[in-house]
Coordinates of C-alpha atoms and ligand atoms in Angstrom, one line a residue:
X6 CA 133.7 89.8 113.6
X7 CA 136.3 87.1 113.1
X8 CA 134.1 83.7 113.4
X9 CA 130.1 83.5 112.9
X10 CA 129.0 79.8 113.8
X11 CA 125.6 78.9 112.2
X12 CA 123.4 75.6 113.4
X13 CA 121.3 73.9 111.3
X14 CA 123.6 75.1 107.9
X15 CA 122.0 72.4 106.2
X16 CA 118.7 73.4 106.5
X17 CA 115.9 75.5 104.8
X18 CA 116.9 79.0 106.4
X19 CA 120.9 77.6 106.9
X20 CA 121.2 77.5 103.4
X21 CA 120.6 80.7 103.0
X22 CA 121.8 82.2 105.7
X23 CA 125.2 80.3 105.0
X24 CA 125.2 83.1 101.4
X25 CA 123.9 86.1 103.1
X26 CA 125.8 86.0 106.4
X27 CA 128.8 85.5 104.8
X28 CA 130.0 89.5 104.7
X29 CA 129.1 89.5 108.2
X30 CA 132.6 87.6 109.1
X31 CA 136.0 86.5 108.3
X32 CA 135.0 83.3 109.0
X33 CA 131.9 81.2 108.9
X34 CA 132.1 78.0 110.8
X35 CA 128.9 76.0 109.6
X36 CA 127.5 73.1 111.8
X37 CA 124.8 70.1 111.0
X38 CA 124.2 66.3 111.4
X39 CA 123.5 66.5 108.0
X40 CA 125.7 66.8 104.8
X41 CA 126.5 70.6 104.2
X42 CA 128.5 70.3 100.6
X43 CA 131.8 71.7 99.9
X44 CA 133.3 74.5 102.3
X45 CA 134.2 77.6 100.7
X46 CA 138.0 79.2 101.5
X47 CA 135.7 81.5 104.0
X48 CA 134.2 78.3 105.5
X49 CA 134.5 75.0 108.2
X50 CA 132.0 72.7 108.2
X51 CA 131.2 70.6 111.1
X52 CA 129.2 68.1 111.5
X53 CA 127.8 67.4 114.5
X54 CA 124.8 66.0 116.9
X55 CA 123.3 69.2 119.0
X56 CA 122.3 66.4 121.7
X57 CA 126.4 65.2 121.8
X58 CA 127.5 67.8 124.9
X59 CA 131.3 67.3 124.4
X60 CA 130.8 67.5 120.4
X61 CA 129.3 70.5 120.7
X62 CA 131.6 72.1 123.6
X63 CA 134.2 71.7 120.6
X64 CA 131.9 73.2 118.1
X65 CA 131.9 76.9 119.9
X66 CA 135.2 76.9 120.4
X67 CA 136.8 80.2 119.3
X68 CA 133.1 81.4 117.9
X69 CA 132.4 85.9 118.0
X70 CA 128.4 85.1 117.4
X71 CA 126.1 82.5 117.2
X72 CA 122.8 81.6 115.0
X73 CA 120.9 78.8 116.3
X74 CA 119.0 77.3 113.8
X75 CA 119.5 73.6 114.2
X76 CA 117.0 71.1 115.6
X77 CA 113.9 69.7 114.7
X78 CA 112.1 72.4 113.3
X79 CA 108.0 70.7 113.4
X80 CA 106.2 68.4 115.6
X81 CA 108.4 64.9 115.9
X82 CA 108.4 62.1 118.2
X83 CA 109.8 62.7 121.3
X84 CA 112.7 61.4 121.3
X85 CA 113.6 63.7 118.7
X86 CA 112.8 67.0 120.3
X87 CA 114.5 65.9 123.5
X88 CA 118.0 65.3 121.9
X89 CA 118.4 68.2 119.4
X90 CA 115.7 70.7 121.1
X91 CA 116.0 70.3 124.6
X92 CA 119.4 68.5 125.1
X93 CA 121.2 70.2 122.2
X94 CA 119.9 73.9 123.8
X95 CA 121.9 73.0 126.7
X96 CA 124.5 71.7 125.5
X97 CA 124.4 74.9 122.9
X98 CA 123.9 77.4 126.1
X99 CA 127.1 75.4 128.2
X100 CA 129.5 75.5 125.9
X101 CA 129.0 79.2 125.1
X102 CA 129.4 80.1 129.0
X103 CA 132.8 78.0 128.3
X104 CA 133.8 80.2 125.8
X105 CA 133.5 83.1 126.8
X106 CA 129.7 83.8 125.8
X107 CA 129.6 84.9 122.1
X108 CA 125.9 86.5 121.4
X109 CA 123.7 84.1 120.7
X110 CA 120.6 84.3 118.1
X111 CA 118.4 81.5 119.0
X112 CA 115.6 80.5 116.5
X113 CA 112.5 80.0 118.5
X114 CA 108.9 80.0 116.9
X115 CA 105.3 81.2 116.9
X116 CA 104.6 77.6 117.9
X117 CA 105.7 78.8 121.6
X118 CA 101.7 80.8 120.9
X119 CA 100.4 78.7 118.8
X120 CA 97.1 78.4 120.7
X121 CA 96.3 81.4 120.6
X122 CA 93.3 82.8 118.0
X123 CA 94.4 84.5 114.6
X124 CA 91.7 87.8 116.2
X125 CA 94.6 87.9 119.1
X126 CA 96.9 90.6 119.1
X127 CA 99.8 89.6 121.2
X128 CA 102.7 90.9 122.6
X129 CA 106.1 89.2 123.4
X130 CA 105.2 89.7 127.2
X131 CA 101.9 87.2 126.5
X132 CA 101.6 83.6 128.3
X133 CA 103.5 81.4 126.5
X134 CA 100.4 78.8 124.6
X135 CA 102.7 76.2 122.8
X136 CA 100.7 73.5 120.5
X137 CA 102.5 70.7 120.6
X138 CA 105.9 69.0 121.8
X139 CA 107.5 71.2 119.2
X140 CA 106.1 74.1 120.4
X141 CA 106.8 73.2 124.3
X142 CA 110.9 72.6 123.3
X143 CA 111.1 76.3 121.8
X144 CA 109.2 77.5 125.3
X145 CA 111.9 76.0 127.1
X146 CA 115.2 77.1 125.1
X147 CA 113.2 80.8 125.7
X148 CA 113.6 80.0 128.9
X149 CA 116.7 78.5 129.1
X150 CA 118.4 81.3 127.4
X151 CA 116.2 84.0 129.7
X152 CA 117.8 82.1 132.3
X153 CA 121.3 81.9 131.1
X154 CA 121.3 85.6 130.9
X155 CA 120.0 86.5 134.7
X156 CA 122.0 84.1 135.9
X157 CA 125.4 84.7 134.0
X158 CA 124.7 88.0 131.7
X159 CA 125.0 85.5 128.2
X160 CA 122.8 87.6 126.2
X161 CA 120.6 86.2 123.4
X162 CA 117.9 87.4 120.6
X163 CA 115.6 85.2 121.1
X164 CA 113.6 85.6 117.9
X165 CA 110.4 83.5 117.3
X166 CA 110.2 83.3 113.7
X167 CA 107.0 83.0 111.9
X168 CA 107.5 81.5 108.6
X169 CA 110.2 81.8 106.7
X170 CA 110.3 81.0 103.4
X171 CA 111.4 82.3 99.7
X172 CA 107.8 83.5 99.8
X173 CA 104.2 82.9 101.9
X174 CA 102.4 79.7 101.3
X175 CA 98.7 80.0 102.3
X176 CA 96.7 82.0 103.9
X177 CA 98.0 81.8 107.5
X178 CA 101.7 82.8 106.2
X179 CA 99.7 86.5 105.0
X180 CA 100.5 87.5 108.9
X181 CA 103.5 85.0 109.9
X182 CA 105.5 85.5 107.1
X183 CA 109.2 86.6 107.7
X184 CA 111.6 87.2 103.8
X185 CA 114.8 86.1 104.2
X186 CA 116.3 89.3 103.2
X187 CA 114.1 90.6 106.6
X188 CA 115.6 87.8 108.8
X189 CA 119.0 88.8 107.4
X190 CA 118.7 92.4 108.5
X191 CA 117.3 91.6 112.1
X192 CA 120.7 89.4 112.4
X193 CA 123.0 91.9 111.4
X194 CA 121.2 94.8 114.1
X195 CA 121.5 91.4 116.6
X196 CA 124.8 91.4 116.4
X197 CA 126.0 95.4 116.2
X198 CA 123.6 96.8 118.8
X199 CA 126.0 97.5 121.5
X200 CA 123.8 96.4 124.6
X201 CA 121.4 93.1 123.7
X202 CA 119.6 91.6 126.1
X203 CA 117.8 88.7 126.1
X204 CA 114.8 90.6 124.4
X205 CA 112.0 88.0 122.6
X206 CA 111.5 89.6 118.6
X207 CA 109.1 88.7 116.7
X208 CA 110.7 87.3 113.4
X209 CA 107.7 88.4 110.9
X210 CA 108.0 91.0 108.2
X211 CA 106.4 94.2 107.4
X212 CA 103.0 92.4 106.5
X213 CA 99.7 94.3 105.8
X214 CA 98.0 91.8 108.2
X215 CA 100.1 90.8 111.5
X216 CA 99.2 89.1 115.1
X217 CA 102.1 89.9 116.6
X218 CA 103.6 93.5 118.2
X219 CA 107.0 94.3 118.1
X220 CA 107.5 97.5 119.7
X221 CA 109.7 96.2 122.7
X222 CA 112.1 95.2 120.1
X223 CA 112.1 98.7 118.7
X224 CA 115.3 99.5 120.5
X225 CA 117.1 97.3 117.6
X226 CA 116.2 99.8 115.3
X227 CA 115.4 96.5 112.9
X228 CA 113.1 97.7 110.3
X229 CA 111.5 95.0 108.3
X230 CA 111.2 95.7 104.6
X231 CA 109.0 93.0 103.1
X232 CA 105.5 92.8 102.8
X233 CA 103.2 89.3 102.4
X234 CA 100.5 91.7 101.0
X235 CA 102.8 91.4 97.6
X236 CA 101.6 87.8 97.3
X237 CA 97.9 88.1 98.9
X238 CA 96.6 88.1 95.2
X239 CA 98.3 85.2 94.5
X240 CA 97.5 83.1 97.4
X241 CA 93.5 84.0 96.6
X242 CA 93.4 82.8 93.2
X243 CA 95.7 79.9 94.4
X244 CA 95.6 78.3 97.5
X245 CA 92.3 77.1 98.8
X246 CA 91.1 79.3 101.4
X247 CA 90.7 77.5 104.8
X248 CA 86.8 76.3 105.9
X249 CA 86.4 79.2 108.3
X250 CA 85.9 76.7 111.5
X251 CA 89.2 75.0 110.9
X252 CA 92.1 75.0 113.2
X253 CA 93.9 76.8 110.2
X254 CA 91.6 79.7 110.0
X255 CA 90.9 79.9 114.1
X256 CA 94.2 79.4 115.6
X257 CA 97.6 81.2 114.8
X258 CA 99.2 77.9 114.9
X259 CA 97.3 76.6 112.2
X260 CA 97.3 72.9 112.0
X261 CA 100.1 72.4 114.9
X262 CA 97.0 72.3 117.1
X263 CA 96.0 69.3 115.9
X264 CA 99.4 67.3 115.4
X265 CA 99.4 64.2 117.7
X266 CA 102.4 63.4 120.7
X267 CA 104.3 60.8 120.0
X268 CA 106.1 60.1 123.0
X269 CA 108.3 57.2 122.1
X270 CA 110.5 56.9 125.1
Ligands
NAI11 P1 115.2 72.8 108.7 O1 114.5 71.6 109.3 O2 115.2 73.0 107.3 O3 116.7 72.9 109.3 C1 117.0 72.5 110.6 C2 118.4 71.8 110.5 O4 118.7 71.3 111.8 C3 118.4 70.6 109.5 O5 119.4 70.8 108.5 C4 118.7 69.4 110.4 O6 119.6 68.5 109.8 C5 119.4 70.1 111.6 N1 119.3 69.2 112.8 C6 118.2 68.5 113.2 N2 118.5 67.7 114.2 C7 119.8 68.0 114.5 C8 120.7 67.5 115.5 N3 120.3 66.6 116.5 N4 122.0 68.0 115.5 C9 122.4 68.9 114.6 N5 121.6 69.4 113.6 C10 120.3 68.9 113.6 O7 114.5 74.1 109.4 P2 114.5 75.6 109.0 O8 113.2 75.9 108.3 O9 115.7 75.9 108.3 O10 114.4 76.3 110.4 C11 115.6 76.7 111.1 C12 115.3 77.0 112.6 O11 114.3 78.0 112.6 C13 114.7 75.8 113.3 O12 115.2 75.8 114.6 C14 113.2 76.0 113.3 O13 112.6 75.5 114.5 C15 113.2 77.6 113.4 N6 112.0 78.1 112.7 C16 111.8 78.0 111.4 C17 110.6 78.5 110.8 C18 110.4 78.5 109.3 O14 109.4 79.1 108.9 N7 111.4 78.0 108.5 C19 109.5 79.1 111.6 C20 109.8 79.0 113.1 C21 111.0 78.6 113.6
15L12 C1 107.7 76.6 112.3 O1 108.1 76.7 113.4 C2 108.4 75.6 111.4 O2 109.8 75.5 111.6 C3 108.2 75.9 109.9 O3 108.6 74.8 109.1 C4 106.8 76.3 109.6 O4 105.9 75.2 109.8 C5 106.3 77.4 110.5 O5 106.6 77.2 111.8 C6 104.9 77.7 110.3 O6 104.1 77.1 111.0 O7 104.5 78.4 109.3

């Protein structure tokens, strides 16, 4: 593809993503409200507010593909979510319909299930059981971009990552965990399947434990490579295990459940 636009190239996944994307396009047009360094002869930084509409109608412009991953990506005040969640979605959704709708990869979360218990076996067809404001903005870009594609064929992954990191953290990241390198290859079958959708993925790797069943996703023919069990060793002897009683060991959200609104408006 000629032009790849990535949100959020500032952040944890972004900054990755910005290195391992890169033989995916000519181009890679990289987008944040933060500082993203120096652009490389293969780059154009942009910096730019997800909640400004006309800013970002400029920011698509000319874009083959789309990764979403901008926003605020854990529980925040309010006023937060709305602008780059809930506002910058839209804004993100409109101006691709202006342009000709690129595919769009939309980073949504487990905190869209986060009530649900770690003995639940889900699959993407479950009720929606968000755990917090956070949570509740990633329900509604799912179905903003469900929307989007019923009502004018724009056609997005909506993949609701688990946790994605260099490696898992605690005990709770044994099932959510999603490797880089994993999240890297579910892009690239994203973007070179010819007929998408707007199918929901889970964005978790090939872990010996896992909550979450991807088999309506199977038509990507995305096959996850990395396994958490590699680090389960390490996490015993390391990270406190969780009282048994505690939102971390009960619910698959963990310790969302218990993070408090703040609704500053
Ligand atoms: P991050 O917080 O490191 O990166 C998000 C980026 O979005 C930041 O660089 C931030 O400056 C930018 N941003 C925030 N508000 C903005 C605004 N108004 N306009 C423009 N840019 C704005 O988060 P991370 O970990 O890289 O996650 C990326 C995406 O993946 C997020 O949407 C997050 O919700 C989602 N996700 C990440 C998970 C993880 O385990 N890392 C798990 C589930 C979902
Ligand atoms: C998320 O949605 C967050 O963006 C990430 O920072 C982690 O907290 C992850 O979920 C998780 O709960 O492991």
């Amino acid at each position: 593809m000629h032009r790849l636009l990535i949100t959020g190239a500032a952040g944890g996944i972004g900054q990755i993503m910005r290195r391992k994307l890169a033989p995916l396009a000519k181009i890679l047009r990289l987008s944040d409200i933060s500082d993203m360094g120096v652009a490389a002869e293969n780059e154009e930084l942009v910096i730019c507010d997800l909640g400004d509409k006309h800013a970002v109608m400029e920011l698509l412009r000319d874009c083959d593909a789309i990764v979403h991953l901008g926003g605020m990506s854990g529980e925040a005040p309010y006023s937060q979510i709305l602008n780059a969640n809930i506002t910058g979605s839209l804004n993100l959704f409109e101006a691709a319909r202006a342009h000709g709708m690129p595919r769009i990869l939309l980073a949504s979360s487990q905190h869209t299930v986060g009530f649900y218990r770690q003995d639940d076996y889900l699959e993407t067809s479950a009720p929606m059981r968000p755990d917090g404001l956070y949570g509740l903005s990633k329900c509604f870009s799912e179905l903003m971009a469900q929307m989007y594609f019923d009502k004018f064929g724009q056609e997005t992954a909506i993949v609701r990552i688990g946790s994605c990191f260099e490696t898992p953290r605690d005990h709770r990241m044994l099932a959510t965990w999603l490797s880089f390198d994993d999240f890297v290859s579910l892009t690239e079958r994203v973007f070179s399947v010819p007929k998408l959708g707007c199918p929901i993925i889970w964005g978790v790797s090939n872990n010996d434990t896992l909550w979450w069943d991807n088999k309506s996703a199977n038509f990507l023919g995305w096959k996850p490579k990395d396994n958490s069990g590699d680090y389960r060793a390490s996490i015993l002897a390391n990270v406190p295990r969780p009282d048994p009683g505690s939102v971390s060991a009960l619910f698959q959200g963990g310790d969302f459940t218990q993070k408090p609104i703040v609704h500053d408006l």
